[in-house]
Amino acid sequence: MKTTTFWLPADDIRAWILWLFAMTLHEMSAQVIHQVEEALDEEEKETLLFLCRDVTADVVAPNVRDLLDVLSKQGKLSVGDLAELLYRVKRFDLLQQILKMDKAAVEAHLFRHPHLVSDYRVLMTEIDEDLIKSDVSSLVFLMRDYIGRGKITKDKSFLDLVIEMEKLKLVAPDQLDLLEKCLETIHRIDLKTKIQKYRQSAPRVGANYTNGVHASLLNLTLKDPSCNLRHLTEERYRMRSKPLGICLIIDCIGTNIEGLQKTFTSLGFKVQPFKCLRMCDIIRELDKAAREPKHQDYDSFVCILVSRGSTQSVFGVDKFESGFPLHNIRKMFMGDSCPYLVGKPKLFFLQNYVVSESLLEVDGPAVKTSEPKMPHLGPSTIHREADFFWSLCTADVSLLEQVPSSPSLYLQVLSQKLEQERKRPLLDLHVELNSKVCDWNSQVPAKKKYHVLLQHTLRKQLILS
């Protein structure tokens, strides 16, 4: 039984092979550093020095060659790190020519691993790219009241201005109000919106502001396979809000859901239970939950759905020919549709009793959906499909026709694991849940078996406590 798949732009096998090969290399030769330094223009060099200001906080490198040399000597410049830097300055040609890597391989790496460069610094360089010369001149003028006259000349760049503001503590990853105000004053509302989106996607600065220490630990782990990064410093999702988030429970079977209500209430969630909904009501409640503005104050979201359905859709209590597609449920909570949950874990636990003669074969092609291929990730963007935990259990509808009907083994074990072992990572608990299901399946006939499929795009460790 297949238990875990990842929604990653990894169908390009060649890109992944190149990435895996690159990750086995950790020392950067002087020849490679020289090639990179010679190929970059002055503007790109300035950007690279700015991006790495946090990584080399203890050393001020006067030029790119010295910067890369210092990073290499400090163990902070694996091939993956250099690939990220070239990606940030959009020198995809150098990725291919010097590192023999392509854009897709780097994007796959950035999607799954901590970044060398902080999201904040990438945001500043993106703003710099979008500013025209007159905009920069206006910003320099506006900042005279804060920085002082003559501190920065008109011919300096936006990144120079940011550095001066950082020295005076006028701007920081979690202090962008003044910059927003100035951008609004010069009528660059588009860039103000970019900052606001950054804030939404990075509610906790520590989770996205990767510094040199974190990057160094990553490189240490790559160099020494016996050193487990989890025991050093593994990023976790923030789970501190009160409540932790909304737990939407929709039960279209009429089973006993009081146990699940109790479990998620004890975990600190605000539980919203609904029983025996029609299809239109299911859609309405899901849409209402996706649009809930209180998500901005909460750290997560949970949806539990128990229903009859097909292998690719769920039904309400009313007769519905095709049902509501499962992938449409997920789409309702993606970043572009549900901005208040961007960067936060979105957990779905679905028990679907299949109303068809054949069960879902999780190892076969039947489970493959017609989801569009994920687009490439932007340099500082949290992907719209990131931070999902999608656990789908299917079983034959005949289990509901027994007298008395059998309670869902999947939901029973889920509730028990979360109740008793809440301080453990959710992924670990789900592996054990699946093991319990496998043990059950080995002892019962086909009509009584459960089939569990886990898909997730979690970027950090998740503990529901």
Short mmCIF file of C-alpha atoms in Angstrom, two decimals:
data_model
loop_
_atom_site.label_atom_id
_atom_site.label_comp_id
_atom_site.label_asym_id
_atom_site.label_seq_id
_atom_site.Cartn_x
_atom_site.Cartn_y
_atom_site.Cartn_z
CA MET A 1 0.00 0.00 0.00
CA LYS A 2 1.36 3.38 -0.95
CA THR A 3 1.10 5.79 1.93
CA THR A 4 2.77 9.00 0.90
CA THR A 5 3.11 11.02 -2.27
CA PHE A 6 4.33 14.58 -2.70
CA TRP A 7 2.84 17.20 -4.99
CA LEU A 8 6.09 18.54 -6.33
CA PRO A 9 7.21 19.64 -9.78
CA ALA A 10 9.35 16.51 -9.82
CA ASP A 11 8.09 14.71 -12.88
CA ASP A 12 11.15 16.00 -14.64
CA ILE A 13 13.33 13.02 -13.66
CA ARG A 14 16.41 14.50 -15.20
CA ALA A 15 16.06 17.62 -13.05
CA TRP A 16 15.79 15.56 -9.92
CA ILE A 17 18.81 13.43 -10.83
CA LEU A 18 20.84 16.56 -11.40
CA TRP A 19 19.67 17.98 -8.09
CA LEU A 20 20.50 14.82 -6.15
CA PHE A 21 23.93 14.72 -7.76
CA ALA A 22 24.54 18.35 -6.91
CA MET A 23 23.55 17.83 -3.29
CA THR A 24 26.36 15.29 -2.91
CA LEU A 25 28.95 17.99 -3.58
CA HIS A 26 29.81 20.41 -0.83
CA GLU A 27 33.09 22.14 -1.56
CA MET A 28 33.26 24.94 -4.05
CA SER A 29 36.43 25.18 -6.10
CA ALA A 30 38.23 28.46 -6.67
CA GLN A 31 37.74 27.94 -10.42
CA VAL A 32 33.95 27.85 -10.06
CA ILE A 33 33.97 30.95 -7.84
CA HIS A 34 36.13 32.76 -10.39
CA GLN A 35 33.80 31.77 -13.24
CA VAL A 36 30.74 33.06 -11.40
CA GLU A 37 32.39 36.30 -10.35
CA GLU A 38 33.53 37.04 -13.90
CA ALA A 39 30.13 36.29 -15.44
CA LEU A 40 28.08 38.60 -13.21
CA ASP A 41 27.58 42.26 -14.05
CA GLU A 42 27.89 45.03 -11.44
CA GLU A 43 24.18 45.18 -10.68
CA GLU A 44 24.00 41.42 -10.16
CA LYS A 45 27.02 41.55 -7.89
CA GLU A 46 25.39 44.26 -5.78
CA THR A 47 22.25 42.15 -5.49
CA LEU A 48 24.22 39.07 -4.47
CA LEU A 49 26.11 40.97 -1.77
CA PHE A 50 22.82 42.31 -0.43
CA LEU A 51 21.16 38.89 -0.42
CA CYS A 52 23.96 37.41 1.69
CA ARG A 53 24.26 40.16 4.32
CA ASP A 54 22.64 37.93 6.96
CA VAL A 55 24.57 34.82 6.00
CA THR A 56 27.90 36.60 6.51
CA ALA A 57 26.83 38.82 9.39
CA ASP A 58 30.23 38.43 11.04
CA VAL A 59 32.23 39.18 7.89
CA VAL A 60 31.83 42.14 5.53
CA ALA A 61 32.88 40.95 2.09
CA PRO A 62 33.93 43.82 -0.21
CA ASN A 63 33.19 41.91 -3.43
CA VAL A 64 31.51 38.80 -4.76
CA ARG A 65 34.70 36.79 -5.09
CA ASP A 66 35.56 37.34 -1.42
CA LEU A 67 31.95 36.71 -0.44
CA LEU A 68 31.82 33.32 -2.15
CA ASP A 69 35.25 32.42 -0.83
CA VAL A 70 34.21 33.26 2.75
CA LEU A 71 31.01 31.25 2.40
CA SER A 72 32.94 28.31 1.03
CA LYS A 73 35.49 28.39 3.87
CA GLN A 74 32.70 28.60 6.44
CA GLY A 75 30.96 25.58 4.93
CA LYS A 76 28.00 27.65 3.72
CA LEU A 77 28.43 27.22 -0.02
CA SER A 78 27.39 23.81 -1.23
CA VAL A 79 26.46 23.45 -4.89
CA GLY A 80 22.84 23.75 -3.79
CA ASP A 81 23.59 27.07 -2.06
CA LEU A 82 25.41 28.50 -5.07
CA ALA A 83 22.56 27.32 -7.30
CA GLU A 84 20.10 29.22 -5.10
CA LEU A 85 22.18 32.41 -5.35
CA LEU A 86 22.34 32.20 -9.14
CA TYR A 87 18.62 31.50 -9.20
CA ARG A 88 17.95 34.60 -7.09
CA VAL A 89 19.79 36.84 -9.57
CA LYS A 90 18.06 35.02 -12.45
CA ARG A 91 21.27 33.77 -14.06
CA PHE A 92 19.75 30.52 -15.27
CA ASP A 93 22.37 30.35 -18.00
CA LEU A 94 25.10 30.06 -15.39
CA LEU A 95 23.15 27.35 -13.59
CA GLN A 96 23.37 25.26 -16.73
CA GLN A 97 26.85 26.26 -17.92
CA ILE A 98 28.74 26.09 -14.61
CA LEU A 99 26.70 23.83 -12.31
CA LYS A 100 25.03 21.67 -14.98
CA MET A 101 21.68 22.21 -13.26
CA ASP A 102 18.43 23.54 -14.63
CA LYS A 103 15.82 25.88 -13.19
CA ALA A 104 13.37 23.10 -12.32
CA ALA A 105 15.94 21.30 -10.16
CA VAL A 106 16.63 24.43 -8.10
CA GLU A 107 12.92 25.17 -7.71
CA ALA A 108 12.33 21.64 -6.46
CA HIS A 109 15.13 22.12 -3.92
CA LEU A 110 13.77 25.49 -2.74
CA PHE A 111 10.30 24.00 -2.35
CA ARG A 112 11.44 21.25 -0.01
CA HIS A 113 14.41 22.69 1.90
CA PRO A 114 15.32 25.71 4.04
CA HIS A 115 16.71 28.60 2.05
CA LEU A 116 20.14 30.13 2.36
CA VAL A 117 18.68 33.55 1.58
CA SER A 118 15.86 34.95 3.72
CA ASP A 119 12.45 35.73 2.22
CA TYR A 120 12.86 39.28 3.47
CA ARG A 121 16.03 39.88 1.43
CA VAL A 122 14.45 38.32 -1.64
CA LEU A 123 11.46 40.64 -1.17
CA MET A 124 13.74 43.69 -1.07
CA THR A 125 15.51 42.64 -4.28
CA GLU A 126 12.17 42.06 -6.01
CA ILE A 127 11.05 45.56 -5.04
CA ASP A 128 14.38 46.90 -6.31
CA GLU A 129 13.79 45.23 -9.68
CA ASP A 130 10.37 46.86 -10.03
CA LEU A 131 11.42 50.41 -9.12
CA ILE A 132 12.32 52.90 -11.81
CA LYS A 133 14.99 55.55 -11.33
CA SER A 134 12.54 58.32 -10.44
CA ASP A 135 10.94 56.07 -7.80
CA VAL A 136 14.28 55.52 -6.10
CA SER A 137 15.02 59.23 -6.20
CA SER A 138 11.68 59.96 -4.55
CA LEU A 139 12.27 57.36 -1.84
CA VAL A 140 15.72 58.80 -1.07
CA PHE A 141 14.14 62.25 -0.74
CA LEU A 142 11.37 60.98 1.55
CA MET A 143 13.86 59.21 3.80
CA ARG A 144 15.85 62.40 4.49
CA ASP A 145 13.67 63.09 7.54
CA TYR A 146 14.69 59.75 9.02
CA ILE A 147 18.22 59.15 7.73
CA GLY A 148 19.41 62.72 7.54
CA ARG A 149 20.59 64.88 4.68
CA GLY A 150 23.74 63.74 2.92
CA LYS A 151 23.66 60.24 4.42
CA ILE A 152 22.79 58.77 1.05
CA THR A 153 23.20 60.46 -2.33
CA LYS A 154 20.73 60.50 -5.19
CA ASP A 155 22.82 58.18 -7.33
CA LYS A 156 22.57 55.32 -4.85
CA SER A 157 20.34 52.32 -5.44
CA PHE A 158 17.28 51.18 -3.51
CA LEU A 159 19.33 48.40 -1.92
CA ASP A 160 21.82 51.01 -0.66
CA LEU A 161 18.87 52.85 0.87
CA VAL A 162 17.62 49.66 2.55
CA ILE A 163 21.05 49.03 4.07
CA GLU A 164 21.12 52.53 5.57
CA MET A 165 17.59 52.03 6.92
CA GLU A 166 18.63 48.71 8.45
CA LYS A 167 21.56 50.34 10.23
CA LEU A 168 19.12 52.81 11.85
CA LYS A 169 16.60 50.05 12.57
CA LEU A 170 14.03 51.70 10.32
CA VAL A 171 13.41 48.51 8.39
CA ALA A 172 13.66 44.83 9.29
CA PRO A 173 11.92 41.58 8.35
CA ASP A 174 9.15 42.35 10.84
CA GLN A 175 9.33 46.14 10.55
CA LEU A 176 8.13 47.30 7.14
CA ASP A 177 5.54 49.97 8.01
CA LEU A 178 7.74 52.92 7.08
CA LEU A 179 8.68 51.41 3.73
CA GLU A 180 5.02 50.64 2.99
CA LYS A 181 4.09 54.24 3.80
CA CYS A 182 6.78 55.63 1.49
CA LEU A 183 5.77 53.33 -1.37
CA GLU A 184 2.18 54.46 -0.96
CA THR A 185 3.31 58.09 -1.00
CA ILE A 186 5.03 57.63 -4.38
CA HIS A 187 1.93 55.80 -5.65
CA ARG A 188 3.54 52.38 -5.92
CA ILE A 189 0.57 50.55 -4.44
CA ASP A 190 1.60 47.40 -6.33
CA LEU A 191 4.79 47.22 -4.29
CA LYS A 192 2.96 47.98 -1.06
CA THR A 193 0.69 45.04 -1.89
CA LYS A 194 3.77 42.86 -2.43
CA ILE A 195 4.90 43.64 1.13
CA GLN A 196 1.43 42.87 2.48
CA LYS A 197 1.46 39.49 0.74
CA TYR A 198 4.88 38.79 2.25
CA ARG A 199 3.46 39.53 5.70
CA GLN A 200 0.55 37.16 5.12
CA SER A 201 2.83 34.38 3.96
CA ALA A 202 5.31 34.91 6.80
CA PRO A 203 3.23 35.43 9.96
CA ARG A 204 6.15 34.34 12.10
CA VAL A 205 9.43 35.92 10.99
CA GLY A 206 11.53 33.20 12.56
CA ALA A 207 9.90 30.60 10.32
CA ASN A 208 11.02 32.24 7.09
CA TYR A 209 13.98 34.40 8.02
CA THR A 210 16.68 31.78 7.52
CA ASN A 211 19.98 33.07 8.86
CA GLY A 212 23.53 31.94 8.47
CA VAL A 213 23.40 29.61 11.48
CA HIS A 214 20.45 27.69 10.03
CA ALA A 215 22.09 27.48 6.63
CA SER A 216 25.30 26.26 8.21
CA LEU A 217 23.44 23.50 10.05
CA LEU A 218 21.88 22.43 6.77
CA ASN A 219 25.30 22.12 5.17
CA LEU A 220 26.61 20.22 8.18
CA THR A 221 23.87 17.67 7.75
CA LEU A 222 24.59 17.26 4.07
CA LYS A 223 28.26 16.72 4.74
CA ASP A 224 27.71 14.18 7.50
CA PRO A 225 24.81 11.81 6.80
CA SER A 226 25.01 10.49 10.35
CA CYS A 227 24.05 13.91 11.67
CA ASN A 228 20.26 14.22 11.71
CA LEU A 229 19.03 17.75 11.14
CA ARG A 230 15.85 16.98 13.06
CA HIS A 231 17.87 16.78 16.27
CA LEU A 232 19.66 20.04 15.54
CA THR A 233 17.13 22.54 14.35
CA GLU A 234 14.02 21.54 12.48
CA GLU A 235 11.58 24.30 11.70
CA ARG A 236 8.10 23.81 13.05
CA TYR A 237 4.84 25.40 12.15
CA ARG A 238 3.71 27.93 14.72
CA MET A 239 0.89 26.37 16.75
CA ARG A 240 0.28 28.89 19.53
CA SER A 241 -2.88 30.80 18.68
CA LYS A 242 -5.96 30.39 20.84
CA PRO A 243 -7.81 28.67 19.35
CA LEU A 244 -5.29 26.89 17.10
CA GLY A 245 -7.78 27.24 14.29
CA ILE A 246 -11.15 26.11 13.03
CA CYS A 247 -11.90 22.39 12.84
CA LEU A 248 -14.75 21.90 10.38
CA ILE A 249 -16.44 18.49 10.74
CA ILE A 250 -18.98 17.48 8.09
CA ASP A 251 -20.62 14.11 8.63
CA CYS A 252 -22.99 13.01 5.88
CA ILE A 253 -23.30 9.47 7.23
CA GLY A 254 -24.78 10.16 10.63
CA THR A 255 -22.06 8.31 12.51
CA ASN A 256 -20.86 9.18 15.97
CA ILE A 257 -18.53 12.17 15.60
CA GLU A 258 -18.54 13.18 19.27
CA GLY A 259 -15.19 11.46 19.71
CA LEU A 260 -13.59 13.59 16.99
CA GLN A 261 -15.19 16.73 18.40
CA LYS A 262 -13.74 15.93 21.81
CA THR A 263 -10.29 15.20 20.39
CA PHE A 264 -9.92 18.40 18.39
CA THR A 265 -11.49 20.50 21.13
CA SER A 266 -8.91 19.14 23.57
CA LEU A 267 -6.17 19.96 21.06
CA GLY A 268 -7.29 23.59 21.14
CA PHE A 269 -9.37 23.90 17.97
CA LYS A 270 -12.69 25.66 17.57
CA VAL A 271 -14.85 22.77 16.35
CA GLN A 272 -17.75 23.46 13.96
CA PRO A 273 -19.73 20.21 13.47
CA PHE A 274 -22.37 19.60 10.79
CA LYS A 275 -24.43 16.47 10.21
CA CYS A 276 -26.30 15.06 7.22
CA LEU A 277 -25.78 17.93 4.78
CA ARG A 278 -27.02 18.06 1.21
CA MET A 279 -24.49 18.63 -1.55
CA CYS A 280 -25.28 22.33 -1.83
CA ASP A 281 -24.89 22.71 1.94
CA ILE A 282 -21.50 20.96 1.90
CA ILE A 283 -20.25 23.37 -0.75
CA ARG A 284 -21.69 26.33 1.14
CA GLU A 285 -20.02 25.40 4.44
CA LEU A 286 -16.67 24.70 2.76
CA ASP A 287 -16.82 28.01 0.93
CA LYS A 288 -17.76 29.82 4.13
CA ALA A 289 -14.84 28.21 5.95
CA ALA A 290 -12.41 29.14 3.16
CA ARG A 291 -13.51 32.78 3.33
CA GLU A 292 -13.39 33.02 7.12
CA PRO A 293 -11.44 36.21 8.00
CA LYS A 294 -10.59 34.88 11.47
CA HIS A 295 -8.03 32.60 9.82
CA GLN A 296 -5.64 35.54 9.94
CA ASP A 297 -5.57 35.22 13.74
CA TYR A 298 -5.29 31.41 13.80
CA ASP A 299 -2.30 29.16 13.09
CA SER A 300 -3.99 26.29 11.22
CA PHE A 301 -7.16 24.79 9.76
CA VAL A 302 -8.65 21.29 9.92
CA CYS A 303 -11.43 19.76 7.84
CA ILE A 304 -12.92 16.32 8.55
CA LEU A 305 -15.38 15.00 5.98
CA VAL A 306 -17.28 11.70 6.26
CA SER A 307 -19.42 10.83 3.27
CA ARG A 308 -20.46 8.41 0.59
CA GLY A 309 -18.82 9.07 -2.75
CA SER A 310 -16.84 7.83 -5.71
CA THR A 311 -13.09 7.46 -5.95
CA GLN A 312 -12.80 11.12 -6.95
CA SER A 313 -15.77 12.88 -5.34
CA VAL A 314 -18.03 13.08 -2.30
CA PHE A 315 -21.84 13.00 -2.06
CA GLY A 316 -24.24 14.68 0.31
CA VAL A 317 -27.30 13.02 1.79
CA ASP A 318 -29.22 13.86 -1.39
CA LYS A 319 -28.84 11.86 -4.58
CA PHE A 320 -26.15 13.40 -6.74
CA GLU A 321 -25.03 11.93 -10.00
CA SER A 322 -21.35 12.81 -9.97
CA GLY A 323 -20.77 14.36 -6.55
CA PHE A 324 -18.41 17.18 -5.63
CA PRO A 325 -14.83 16.60 -6.89
CA LEU A 326 -12.26 16.13 -4.14
CA HIS A 327 -9.71 18.32 -5.89
CA ASN A 328 -12.23 21.18 -5.88
CA ILE A 329 -12.30 21.03 -2.09
CA ARG A 330 -8.55 21.45 -2.01
CA LYS A 331 -8.65 24.31 -4.50
CA MET A 332 -11.00 26.28 -2.25
CA PHE A 333 -8.24 26.50 0.38
CA MET A 334 -5.24 27.21 -1.86
CA GLY A 335 -3.24 30.37 -1.43
CA ASP A 336 -4.93 32.40 -4.14
CA SER A 337 -8.43 31.51 -2.89
CA CYS A 338 -7.76 31.56 0.86
CA PRO A 339 -5.01 34.13 1.53
CA TYR A 340 -5.42 34.15 5.31
CA LEU A 341 -4.17 30.55 5.45
CA VAL A 342 -1.10 31.08 3.28
CA GLY A 343 1.95 29.66 5.02
CA LYS A 344 -0.20 27.83 7.58
CA PRO A 345 -0.96 24.09 7.71
CA LYS A 346 -4.28 23.03 6.21
CA LEU A 347 -5.25 19.50 7.31
CA PHE A 348 -7.88 17.35 5.63
CA PHE A 349 -9.03 13.97 6.93
CA LEU A 350 -11.58 12.33 4.62
CA GLN A 351 -13.45 9.07 5.12
CA ASN A 352 -15.15 8.25 1.85
CA TYR A 353 -17.40 5.20 1.44
CA VAL A 354 -17.16 4.35 -2.23
CA VAL A 355 -20.45 3.69 -3.98
CA SER A 356 -19.03 1.59 -6.78
CA GLU A 357 -18.18 -2.03 -7.38
CA SER A 358 -14.43 -1.54 -7.22
CA LEU A 359 -12.41 0.08 -4.46
CA LEU A 360 -9.77 2.70 -5.02
CA GLU A 361 -6.47 1.01 -5.82
CA VAL A 362 -3.93 3.38 -4.32
CA ASP A 363 -1.01 1.76 -6.12
CA GLY A 364 -2.62 1.97 -9.53
CA PRO A 365 -3.36 4.73 -12.01
CA ALA A 366 -6.90 5.15 -10.69
CA VAL A 367 -5.71 7.48 -7.96
CA LYS A 368 -4.07 9.88 -10.34
CA THR A 369 -6.13 12.99 -10.66
CA SER A 370 -6.28 15.40 -13.54
CA GLU A 371 -4.63 18.10 -11.48
CA PRO A 372 -2.71 20.57 -13.64
CA LYS A 373 1.05 20.43 -13.40
CA MET A 374 2.36 22.77 -10.74
CA PRO A 375 3.83 25.95 -12.19
CA HIS A 376 7.37 26.96 -11.37
CA LEU A 377 7.89 28.64 -8.03
CA GLY A 378 8.79 32.28 -7.79
CA PRO A 379 11.94 33.23 -5.91
CA SER A 380 10.17 34.23 -2.68
CA THR A 381 6.71 32.82 -3.18
CA ILE A 382 5.00 30.25 -1.00
CA HIS A 383 3.30 28.08 -3.58
CA ARG A 384 -0.50 28.11 -3.64
CA GLU A 385 -0.52 24.34 -2.97
CA ALA A 386 2.00 24.44 -0.13
CA ASP A 387 1.26 23.46 3.48
CA PHE A 388 -1.47 20.90 2.74
CA PHE A 389 -1.93 17.62 4.59
CA TRP A 390 -4.45 15.50 2.67
CA SER A 391 -5.34 12.15 4.21
CA LEU A 392 -7.99 10.21 2.27
CA CYS A 393 -9.38 6.89 3.43
CA THR A 394 -11.75 4.94 1.18
CA ALA A 395 -13.80 1.89 2.07
CA ASP A 396 -16.65 -0.08 0.52
CA VAL A 397 -20.09 1.40 1.14
CA SER A 398 -21.28 -2.03 2.29
CA LEU A 399 -19.65 -1.30 5.68
CA LEU A 400 -22.48 1.16 6.27
CA GLU A 401 -25.13 -1.42 5.43
CA GLN A 402 -24.14 -3.81 8.21
CA VAL A 403 -26.33 -4.01 11.31
CA PRO A 404 -24.97 -2.42 13.35
CA SER A 405 -22.82 -0.45 10.94
CA SER A 406 -19.08 -0.55 11.55
CA PRO A 407 -17.50 2.67 12.84
CA SER A 408 -14.61 3.90 10.70
CA LEU A 409 -11.39 2.19 11.81
CA TYR A 410 -9.47 5.03 10.18
CA LEU A 411 -11.24 7.75 12.19
CA GLN A 412 -11.05 5.71 15.41
CA VAL A 413 -7.28 5.28 15.16
CA LEU A 414 -6.84 8.92 14.08
CA SER A 415 -8.75 10.16 17.12
CA GLN A 416 -6.85 7.85 19.45
CA LYS A 417 -3.42 8.82 18.10
CA LEU A 418 -4.10 12.56 18.28
CA GLU A 419 -5.62 12.26 21.75
CA GLN A 420 -2.85 10.20 23.31
CA GLU A 421 0.26 11.22 21.34
CA ARG A 422 -0.37 14.85 20.48
CA LYS A 423 3.21 15.92 21.16
CA ARG A 424 4.56 13.80 18.32
CA PRO A 425 4.87 14.94 14.67
CA LEU A 426 1.67 14.40 12.69
CA LEU A 427 3.53 12.63 9.87
CA ASP A 428 4.87 10.05 12.32
CA LEU A 429 1.41 9.45 13.74
CA HIS A 430 -0.01 8.98 10.27
CA VAL A 431 2.62 6.37 9.40
CA GLU A 432 1.57 4.42 12.48
CA LEU A 433 -2.10 4.92 11.62
CA ASN A 434 -1.47 3.41 8.21
CA SER A 435 0.33 0.50 9.82
CA LYS A 436 -2.74 -0.18 11.96
CA VAL A 437 -4.92 -0.14 8.85
CA CYS A 438 -2.57 -2.55 7.08
CA ASP A 439 -2.73 -4.94 10.03
CA TRP A 440 -6.53 -4.80 9.90
CA ASN A 441 -6.62 -5.38 6.15
CA SER A 442 -4.48 -8.51 6.47
CA GLN A 443 -7.19 -10.16 8.56
CA VAL A 444 -10.44 -9.23 6.80
CA PRO A 445 -12.06 -9.83 3.37
CA ALA A 446 -11.84 -7.23 0.60
CA LYS A 447 -15.23 -5.66 1.38
CA LYS A 448 -14.06 -4.73 4.89
CA LYS A 449 -10.69 -3.24 3.96
CA TYR A 450 -9.70 0.40 4.26
CA HIS A 451 -7.39 2.14 1.78
CA VAL A 452 -5.41 5.16 2.97
CA LEU A 453 -3.69 7.69 0.73
CA LEU A 454 -1.61 10.52 2.14
CA GLN A 455 -0.56 13.48 0.01
CA HIS A 456 1.14 16.44 1.61
CA THR A 457 3.11 19.56 0.84
CA LEU A 458 4.14 20.40 4.40
CA ARG A 459 7.34 22.42 4.47
CA LYS A 460 7.98 22.14 8.21
CA GLN A 461 7.42 19.76 11.08
CA LEU A 462 3.84 19.82 12.36
CA ILE A 463 2.90 18.99 15.94
CA LEU A 464 -0.72 19.60 16.95
CA SER A 465 0.07 20.74 20.46
#
